[in-house]
Short mmCIF file of C-alpha atoms in Angstrom, two decimals:
data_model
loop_
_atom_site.label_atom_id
_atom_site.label_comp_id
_atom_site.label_asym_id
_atom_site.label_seq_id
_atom_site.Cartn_x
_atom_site.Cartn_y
_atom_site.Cartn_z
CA UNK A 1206 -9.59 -22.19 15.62
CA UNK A 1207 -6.29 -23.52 15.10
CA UNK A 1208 -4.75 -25.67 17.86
CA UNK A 1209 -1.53 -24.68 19.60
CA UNK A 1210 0.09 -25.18 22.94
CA UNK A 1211 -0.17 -21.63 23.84
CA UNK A 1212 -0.97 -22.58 27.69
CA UNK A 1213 2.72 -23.56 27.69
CA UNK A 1214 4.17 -20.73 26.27
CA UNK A 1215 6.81 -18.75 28.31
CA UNK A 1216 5.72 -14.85 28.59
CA UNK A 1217 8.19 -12.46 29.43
CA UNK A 1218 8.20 -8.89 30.18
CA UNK A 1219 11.34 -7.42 28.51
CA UNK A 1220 12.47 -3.82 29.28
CA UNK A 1221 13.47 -1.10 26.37
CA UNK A 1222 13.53 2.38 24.63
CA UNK A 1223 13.30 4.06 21.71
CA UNK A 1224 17.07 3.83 19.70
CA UNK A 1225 18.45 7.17 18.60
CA UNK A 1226 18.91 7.28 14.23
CA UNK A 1227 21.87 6.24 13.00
CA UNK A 1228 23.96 7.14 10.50
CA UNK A 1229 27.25 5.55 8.96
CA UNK A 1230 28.55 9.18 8.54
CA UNK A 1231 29.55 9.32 5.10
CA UNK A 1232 28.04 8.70 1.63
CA UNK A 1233 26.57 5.51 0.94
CA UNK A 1234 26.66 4.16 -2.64
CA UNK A 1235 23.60 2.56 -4.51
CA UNK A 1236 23.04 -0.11 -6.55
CA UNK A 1237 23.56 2.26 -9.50
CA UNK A 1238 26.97 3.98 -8.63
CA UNK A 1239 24.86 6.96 -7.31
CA UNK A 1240 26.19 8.30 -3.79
CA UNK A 1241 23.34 9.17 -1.42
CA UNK A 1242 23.05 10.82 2.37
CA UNK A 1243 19.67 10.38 3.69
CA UNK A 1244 17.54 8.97 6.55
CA UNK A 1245 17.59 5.23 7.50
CA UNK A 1246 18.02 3.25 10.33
CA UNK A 1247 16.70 3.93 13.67
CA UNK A 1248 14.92 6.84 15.87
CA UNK A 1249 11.09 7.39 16.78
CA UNK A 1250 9.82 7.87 13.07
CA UNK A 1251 6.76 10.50 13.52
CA UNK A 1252 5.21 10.01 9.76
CA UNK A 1253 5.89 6.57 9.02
CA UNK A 1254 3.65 3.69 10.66
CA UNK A 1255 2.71 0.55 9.78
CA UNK A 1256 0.39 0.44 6.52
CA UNK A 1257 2.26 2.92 4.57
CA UNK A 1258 4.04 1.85 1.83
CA UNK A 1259 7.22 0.51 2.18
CA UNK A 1260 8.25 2.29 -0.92
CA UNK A 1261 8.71 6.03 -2.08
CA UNK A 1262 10.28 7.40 1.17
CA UNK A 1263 13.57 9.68 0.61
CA UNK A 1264 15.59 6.82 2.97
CA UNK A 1265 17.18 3.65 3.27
CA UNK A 1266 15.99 0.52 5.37
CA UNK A 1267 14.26 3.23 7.14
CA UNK A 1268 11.97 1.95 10.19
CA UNK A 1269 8.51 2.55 10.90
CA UNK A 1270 7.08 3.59 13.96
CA UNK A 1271 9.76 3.44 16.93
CA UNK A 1272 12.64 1.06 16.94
CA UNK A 1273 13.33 -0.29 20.35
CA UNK A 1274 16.61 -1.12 22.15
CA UNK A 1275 17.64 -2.61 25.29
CA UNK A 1276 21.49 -1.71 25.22
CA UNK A 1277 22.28 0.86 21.91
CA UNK A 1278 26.07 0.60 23.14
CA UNK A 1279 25.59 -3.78 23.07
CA UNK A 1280 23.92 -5.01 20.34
CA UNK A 1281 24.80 -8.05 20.13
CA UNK A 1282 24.72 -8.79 23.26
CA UNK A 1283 22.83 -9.06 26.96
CA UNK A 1284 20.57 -7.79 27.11
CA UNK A 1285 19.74 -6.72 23.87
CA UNK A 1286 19.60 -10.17 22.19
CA UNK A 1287 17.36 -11.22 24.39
CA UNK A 1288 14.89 -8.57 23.33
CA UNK A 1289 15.64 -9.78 19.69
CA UNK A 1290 14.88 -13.22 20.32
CA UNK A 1291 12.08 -13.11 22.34
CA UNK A 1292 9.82 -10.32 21.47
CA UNK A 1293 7.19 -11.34 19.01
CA UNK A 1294 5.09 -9.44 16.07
CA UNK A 1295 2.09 -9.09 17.40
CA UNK A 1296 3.11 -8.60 21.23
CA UNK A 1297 1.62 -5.63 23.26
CA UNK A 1298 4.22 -2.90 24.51
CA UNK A 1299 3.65 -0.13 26.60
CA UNK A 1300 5.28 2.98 28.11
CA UNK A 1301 6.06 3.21 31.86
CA UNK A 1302 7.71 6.69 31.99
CA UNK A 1303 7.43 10.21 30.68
CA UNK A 1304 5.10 12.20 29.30
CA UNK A 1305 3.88 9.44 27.05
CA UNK A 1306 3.18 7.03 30.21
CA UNK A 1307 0.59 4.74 29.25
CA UNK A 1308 0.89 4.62 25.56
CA UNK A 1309 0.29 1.28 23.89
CA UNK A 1310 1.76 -0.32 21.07
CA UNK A 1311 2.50 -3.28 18.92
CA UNK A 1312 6.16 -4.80 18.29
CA UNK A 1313 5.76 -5.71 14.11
CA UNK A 1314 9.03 -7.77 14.26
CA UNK A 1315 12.70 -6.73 14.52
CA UNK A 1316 15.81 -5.75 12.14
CA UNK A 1317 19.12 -7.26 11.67
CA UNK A 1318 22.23 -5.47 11.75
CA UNK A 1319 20.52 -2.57 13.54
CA UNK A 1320 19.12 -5.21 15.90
CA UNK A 1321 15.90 -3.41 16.71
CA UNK A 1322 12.56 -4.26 17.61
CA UNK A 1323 9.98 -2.05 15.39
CA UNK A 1324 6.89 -1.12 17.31
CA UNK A 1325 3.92 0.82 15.99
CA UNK A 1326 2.70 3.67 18.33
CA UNK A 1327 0.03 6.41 17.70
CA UNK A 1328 1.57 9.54 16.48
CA UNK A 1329 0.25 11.35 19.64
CA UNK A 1330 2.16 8.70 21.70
CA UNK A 1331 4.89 8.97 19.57
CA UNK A 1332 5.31 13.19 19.88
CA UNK A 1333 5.48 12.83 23.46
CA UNK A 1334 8.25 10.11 23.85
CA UNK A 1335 11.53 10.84 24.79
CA UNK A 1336 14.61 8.73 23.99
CA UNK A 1337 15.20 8.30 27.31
CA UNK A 1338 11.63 6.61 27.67
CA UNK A 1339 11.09 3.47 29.39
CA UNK A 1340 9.28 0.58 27.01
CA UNK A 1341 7.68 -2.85 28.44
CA UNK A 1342 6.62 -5.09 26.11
CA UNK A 1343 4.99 -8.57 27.22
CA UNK A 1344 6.63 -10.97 24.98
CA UNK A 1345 4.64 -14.19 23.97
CA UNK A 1346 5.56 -16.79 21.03
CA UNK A 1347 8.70 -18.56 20.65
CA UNK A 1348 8.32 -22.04 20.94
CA UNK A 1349 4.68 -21.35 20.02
CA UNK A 1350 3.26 -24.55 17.51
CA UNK A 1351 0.59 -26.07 15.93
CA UNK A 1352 -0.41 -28.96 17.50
CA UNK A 1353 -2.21 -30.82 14.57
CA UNK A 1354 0.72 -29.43 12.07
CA UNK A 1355 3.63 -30.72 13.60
CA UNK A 1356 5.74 -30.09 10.00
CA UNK A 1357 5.07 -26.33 10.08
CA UNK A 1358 7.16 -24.41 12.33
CA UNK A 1359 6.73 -21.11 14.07
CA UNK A 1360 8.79 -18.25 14.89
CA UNK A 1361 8.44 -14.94 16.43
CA UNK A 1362 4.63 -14.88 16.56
CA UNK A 1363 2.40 -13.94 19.16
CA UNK A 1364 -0.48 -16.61 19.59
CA UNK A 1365 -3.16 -13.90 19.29
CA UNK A 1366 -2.02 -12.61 15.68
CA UNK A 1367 -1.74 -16.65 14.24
CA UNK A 1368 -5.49 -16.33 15.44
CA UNK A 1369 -5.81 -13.29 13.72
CA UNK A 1370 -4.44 -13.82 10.51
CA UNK A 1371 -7.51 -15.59 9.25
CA UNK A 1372 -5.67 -18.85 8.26
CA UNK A 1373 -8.22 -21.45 6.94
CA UNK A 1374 -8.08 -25.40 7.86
CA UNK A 1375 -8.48 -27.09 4.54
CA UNK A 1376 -9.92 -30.66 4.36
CA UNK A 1377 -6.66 -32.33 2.80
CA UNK A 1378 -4.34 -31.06 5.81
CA UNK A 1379 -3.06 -27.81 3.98
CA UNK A 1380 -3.43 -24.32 5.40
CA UNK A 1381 -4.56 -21.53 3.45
CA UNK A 1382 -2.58 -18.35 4.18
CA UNK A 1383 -3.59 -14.78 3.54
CA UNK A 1384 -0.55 -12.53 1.90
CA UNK A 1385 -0.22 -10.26 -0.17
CA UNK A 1386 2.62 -10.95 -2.56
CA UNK A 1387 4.17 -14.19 -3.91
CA UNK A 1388 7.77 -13.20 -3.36
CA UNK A 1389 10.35 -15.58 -5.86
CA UNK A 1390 13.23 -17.22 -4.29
CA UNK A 1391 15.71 -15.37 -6.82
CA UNK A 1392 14.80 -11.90 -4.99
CA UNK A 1393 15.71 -13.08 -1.40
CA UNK A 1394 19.13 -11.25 -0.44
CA UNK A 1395 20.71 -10.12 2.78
CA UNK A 1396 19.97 -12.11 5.41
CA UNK A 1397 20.48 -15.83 3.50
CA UNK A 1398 22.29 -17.69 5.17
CA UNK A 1399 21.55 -16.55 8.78
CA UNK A 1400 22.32 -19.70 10.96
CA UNK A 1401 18.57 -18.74 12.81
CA UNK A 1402 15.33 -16.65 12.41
CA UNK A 1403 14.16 -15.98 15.93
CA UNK A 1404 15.51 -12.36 15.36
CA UNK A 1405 16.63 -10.29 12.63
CA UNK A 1406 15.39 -10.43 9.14
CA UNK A 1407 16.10 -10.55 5.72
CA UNK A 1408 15.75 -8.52 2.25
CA UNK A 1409 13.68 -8.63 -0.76
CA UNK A 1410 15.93 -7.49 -3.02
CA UNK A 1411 14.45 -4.72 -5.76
CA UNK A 1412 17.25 -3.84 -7.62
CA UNK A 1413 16.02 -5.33 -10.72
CA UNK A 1414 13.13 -3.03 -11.72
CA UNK A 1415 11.32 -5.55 -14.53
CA UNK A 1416 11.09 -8.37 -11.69
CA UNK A 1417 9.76 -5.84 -9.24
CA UNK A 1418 7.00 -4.63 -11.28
CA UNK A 1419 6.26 -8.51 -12.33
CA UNK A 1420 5.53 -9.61 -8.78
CA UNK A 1421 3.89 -6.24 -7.50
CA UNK A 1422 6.90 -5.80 -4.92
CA UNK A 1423 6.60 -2.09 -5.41
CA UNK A 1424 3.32 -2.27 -3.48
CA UNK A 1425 4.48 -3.44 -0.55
CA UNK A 1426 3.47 -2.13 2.76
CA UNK A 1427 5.02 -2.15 6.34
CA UNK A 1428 3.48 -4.69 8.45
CA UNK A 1429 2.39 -7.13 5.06
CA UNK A 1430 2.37 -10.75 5.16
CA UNK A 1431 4.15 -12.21 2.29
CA UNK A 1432 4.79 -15.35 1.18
CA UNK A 1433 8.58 -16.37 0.33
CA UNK A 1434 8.52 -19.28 -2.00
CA UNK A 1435 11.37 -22.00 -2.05
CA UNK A 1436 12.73 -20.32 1.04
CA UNK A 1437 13.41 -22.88 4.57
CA UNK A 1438 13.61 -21.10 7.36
CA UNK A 1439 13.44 -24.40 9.71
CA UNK A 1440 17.50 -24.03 10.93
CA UNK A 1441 18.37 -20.87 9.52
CA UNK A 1442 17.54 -19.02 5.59
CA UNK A 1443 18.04 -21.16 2.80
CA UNK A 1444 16.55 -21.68 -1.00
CA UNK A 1445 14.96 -25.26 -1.03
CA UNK A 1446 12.81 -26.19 -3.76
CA UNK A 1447 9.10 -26.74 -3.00
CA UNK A 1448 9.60 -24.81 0.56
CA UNK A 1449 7.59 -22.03 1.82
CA UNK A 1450 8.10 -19.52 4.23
CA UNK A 1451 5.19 -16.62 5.46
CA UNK A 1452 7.22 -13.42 7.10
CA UNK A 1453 6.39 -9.91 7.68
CA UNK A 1454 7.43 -6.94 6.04
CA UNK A 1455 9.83 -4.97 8.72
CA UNK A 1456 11.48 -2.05 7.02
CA UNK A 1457 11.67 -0.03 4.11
CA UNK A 1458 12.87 -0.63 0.32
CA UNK A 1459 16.75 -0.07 -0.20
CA UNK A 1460 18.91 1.73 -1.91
CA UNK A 1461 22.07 -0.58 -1.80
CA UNK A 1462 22.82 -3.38 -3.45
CA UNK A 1463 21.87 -6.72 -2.40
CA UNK A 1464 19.29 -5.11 -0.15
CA UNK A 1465 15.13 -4.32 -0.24
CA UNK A 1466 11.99 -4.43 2.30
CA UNK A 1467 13.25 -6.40 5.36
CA UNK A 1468 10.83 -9.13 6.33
CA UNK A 1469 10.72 -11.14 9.83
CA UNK A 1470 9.85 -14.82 9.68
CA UNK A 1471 6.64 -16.22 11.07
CA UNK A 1472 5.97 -19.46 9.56
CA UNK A 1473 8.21 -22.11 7.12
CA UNK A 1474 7.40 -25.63 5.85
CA UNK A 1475 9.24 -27.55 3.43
CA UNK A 1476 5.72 -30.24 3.45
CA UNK A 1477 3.88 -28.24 1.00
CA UNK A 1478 1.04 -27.64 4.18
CA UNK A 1479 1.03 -23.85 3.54
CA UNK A 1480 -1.08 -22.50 0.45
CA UNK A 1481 -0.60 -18.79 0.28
CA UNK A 1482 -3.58 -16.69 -1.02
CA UNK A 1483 -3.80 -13.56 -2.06
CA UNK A 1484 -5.09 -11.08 -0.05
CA UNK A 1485 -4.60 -7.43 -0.13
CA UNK A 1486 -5.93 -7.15 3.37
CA UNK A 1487 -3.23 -9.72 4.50
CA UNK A 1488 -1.78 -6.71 6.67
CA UNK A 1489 -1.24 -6.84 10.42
CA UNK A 1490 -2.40 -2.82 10.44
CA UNK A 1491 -5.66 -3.84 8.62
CA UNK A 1492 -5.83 -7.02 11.11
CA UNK A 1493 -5.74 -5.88 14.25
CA UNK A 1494 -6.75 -1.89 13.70
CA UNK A 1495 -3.70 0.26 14.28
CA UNK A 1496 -1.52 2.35 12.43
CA UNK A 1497 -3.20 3.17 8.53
CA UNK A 1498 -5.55 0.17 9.63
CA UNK A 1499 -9.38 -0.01 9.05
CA UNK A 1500 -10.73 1.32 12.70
CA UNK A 1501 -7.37 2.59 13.89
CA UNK A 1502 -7.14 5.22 16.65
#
């Protein structure tokens, strides 16, 4: 097992609920000229969960499962950034109130610009949650490491998923990373250039249709760990030659330009001590049994 300092780790319990949909209340154009009015961010998405493709959906940046909010009116701010920056993919969540009292969940990572935190509940939890609904979520991972890798640096992961992710310790120092995609650097989009990536996320951008069916982006899934090559995400989201980063795939594809499946960081080196392998498996559903996952419900 991988060595960490996860006896020193900070755990929080951070208070939300479920943010209504929203809508920019107008047409939106896409990267083809074409106007469009459909579903995207937001709300407690009944037939979407984590496993499903992140593709094919009649929506835009659309959000599985239920996105979570501290403060829909702030943000950007208190509380509501401190949700962002704290809660973890992987972290347990749970209801307190309502008719869906006792429901559990898992938060898969969060979204920029809508600043949300995605978490996957059963479809019979989700049917009986109001938006109203109190959310607790224990949050456990930032500042989480790996004590014997001190050049690989972790963000927004809880220490129980790392364990789960069936990393392997090679002999020569490098780790060996399950994904499921090798994502080039030339597809990363909006999101570069974000000064941090302890909350938010940023797109894999599919407007070019020849590059998306070269690298398999079209398959895809919510909740996927990809690999994002010649991408830093030490001090913020950058192209660097020979870099890697390993995120998670947040929301759905995109019709605007610029834009594509949203994917949280997890782990970036620019050391070369990350191999990514390819693993169709390499899903947090299939990993820890929820949503589409093997053994779910």
């Amino acid at each position: 097992m991988l060595r960490t300092n996860q006896d020193r780790l900070v755990e929080f319990l951070l208070q939300c609920q479920p943010g209504q949909p929203r809508t920019r209340g107008t047409w939106q154009v896409d990267h083809q000229g074409k106007p469009f009015i459909l579903p995207s961010i937001g709300g407690i998405t009944l037939n979407i969960q984590v496993g499903d493709s992140a593709f094919g959906w009649a929506g835009d940046h659309v959000e599985p499962g239920v996105s979570c909010t501290a403060d829909t009116h702030k943000p950007f701010e208190h509380p509501n950034n401190s949700l962002q920056l704290y809660s973890c993919a992987g972290n347990h969540a749970e209801v307190v109130s309502g008719e869906a009292k006792g429901g559990s969940g898992v938060v898969i990572g969060h979204h920029g610009g809508s600043e949300h935190i995605i978490v996957d509940f059963p479809r019979e939890v989700k049917e009986q949650l109001t938006y109203s609904d109190t959310i607790m979520i224990q949050a456990c991972g930032q500042g989480l490491e790996l004590t014997d890798y001190p050049d690989i640096s972790l963000f927004n992961l809880d220490p129980d998923l790392l364990h789960a992710m069936k990393i392997r310790e090679r002999d020569d120092g490098i780790l060996e990373v399950p994904v499921t995609t090798l994502v080039p650097p030339v597809c990363m989009g909006s999101g570069v250039g974000a000064a941090h990536v302890a909350k938010g996320d940023y797109d894999i951008m599919t407007s070019d249709e020849e590059t998306v069916r070269k690298y398999g982006l079209d398959k895809l899934r919510f909740g996927d760990f990809v690999a994002l090559l010649d991408h830093d995400n030490r001090y913020g989201r950058a192209y660097r030659q020979g870099a890697l980063s390993i995120g998670i795939v947040v929301h759905s594809d995109c019709l605007v330009a610029g834009h594509g499946p949203g994917v949280s960081t997890l782990m970036t080196t620019v050391a070369g001590r990350i191999r990514p392998v390819i693993d169709p498996a390499a899903n947090i559903a299939d990993l820890i049994a929820i949503g589409t996952g093997l053994g779910a419900g």
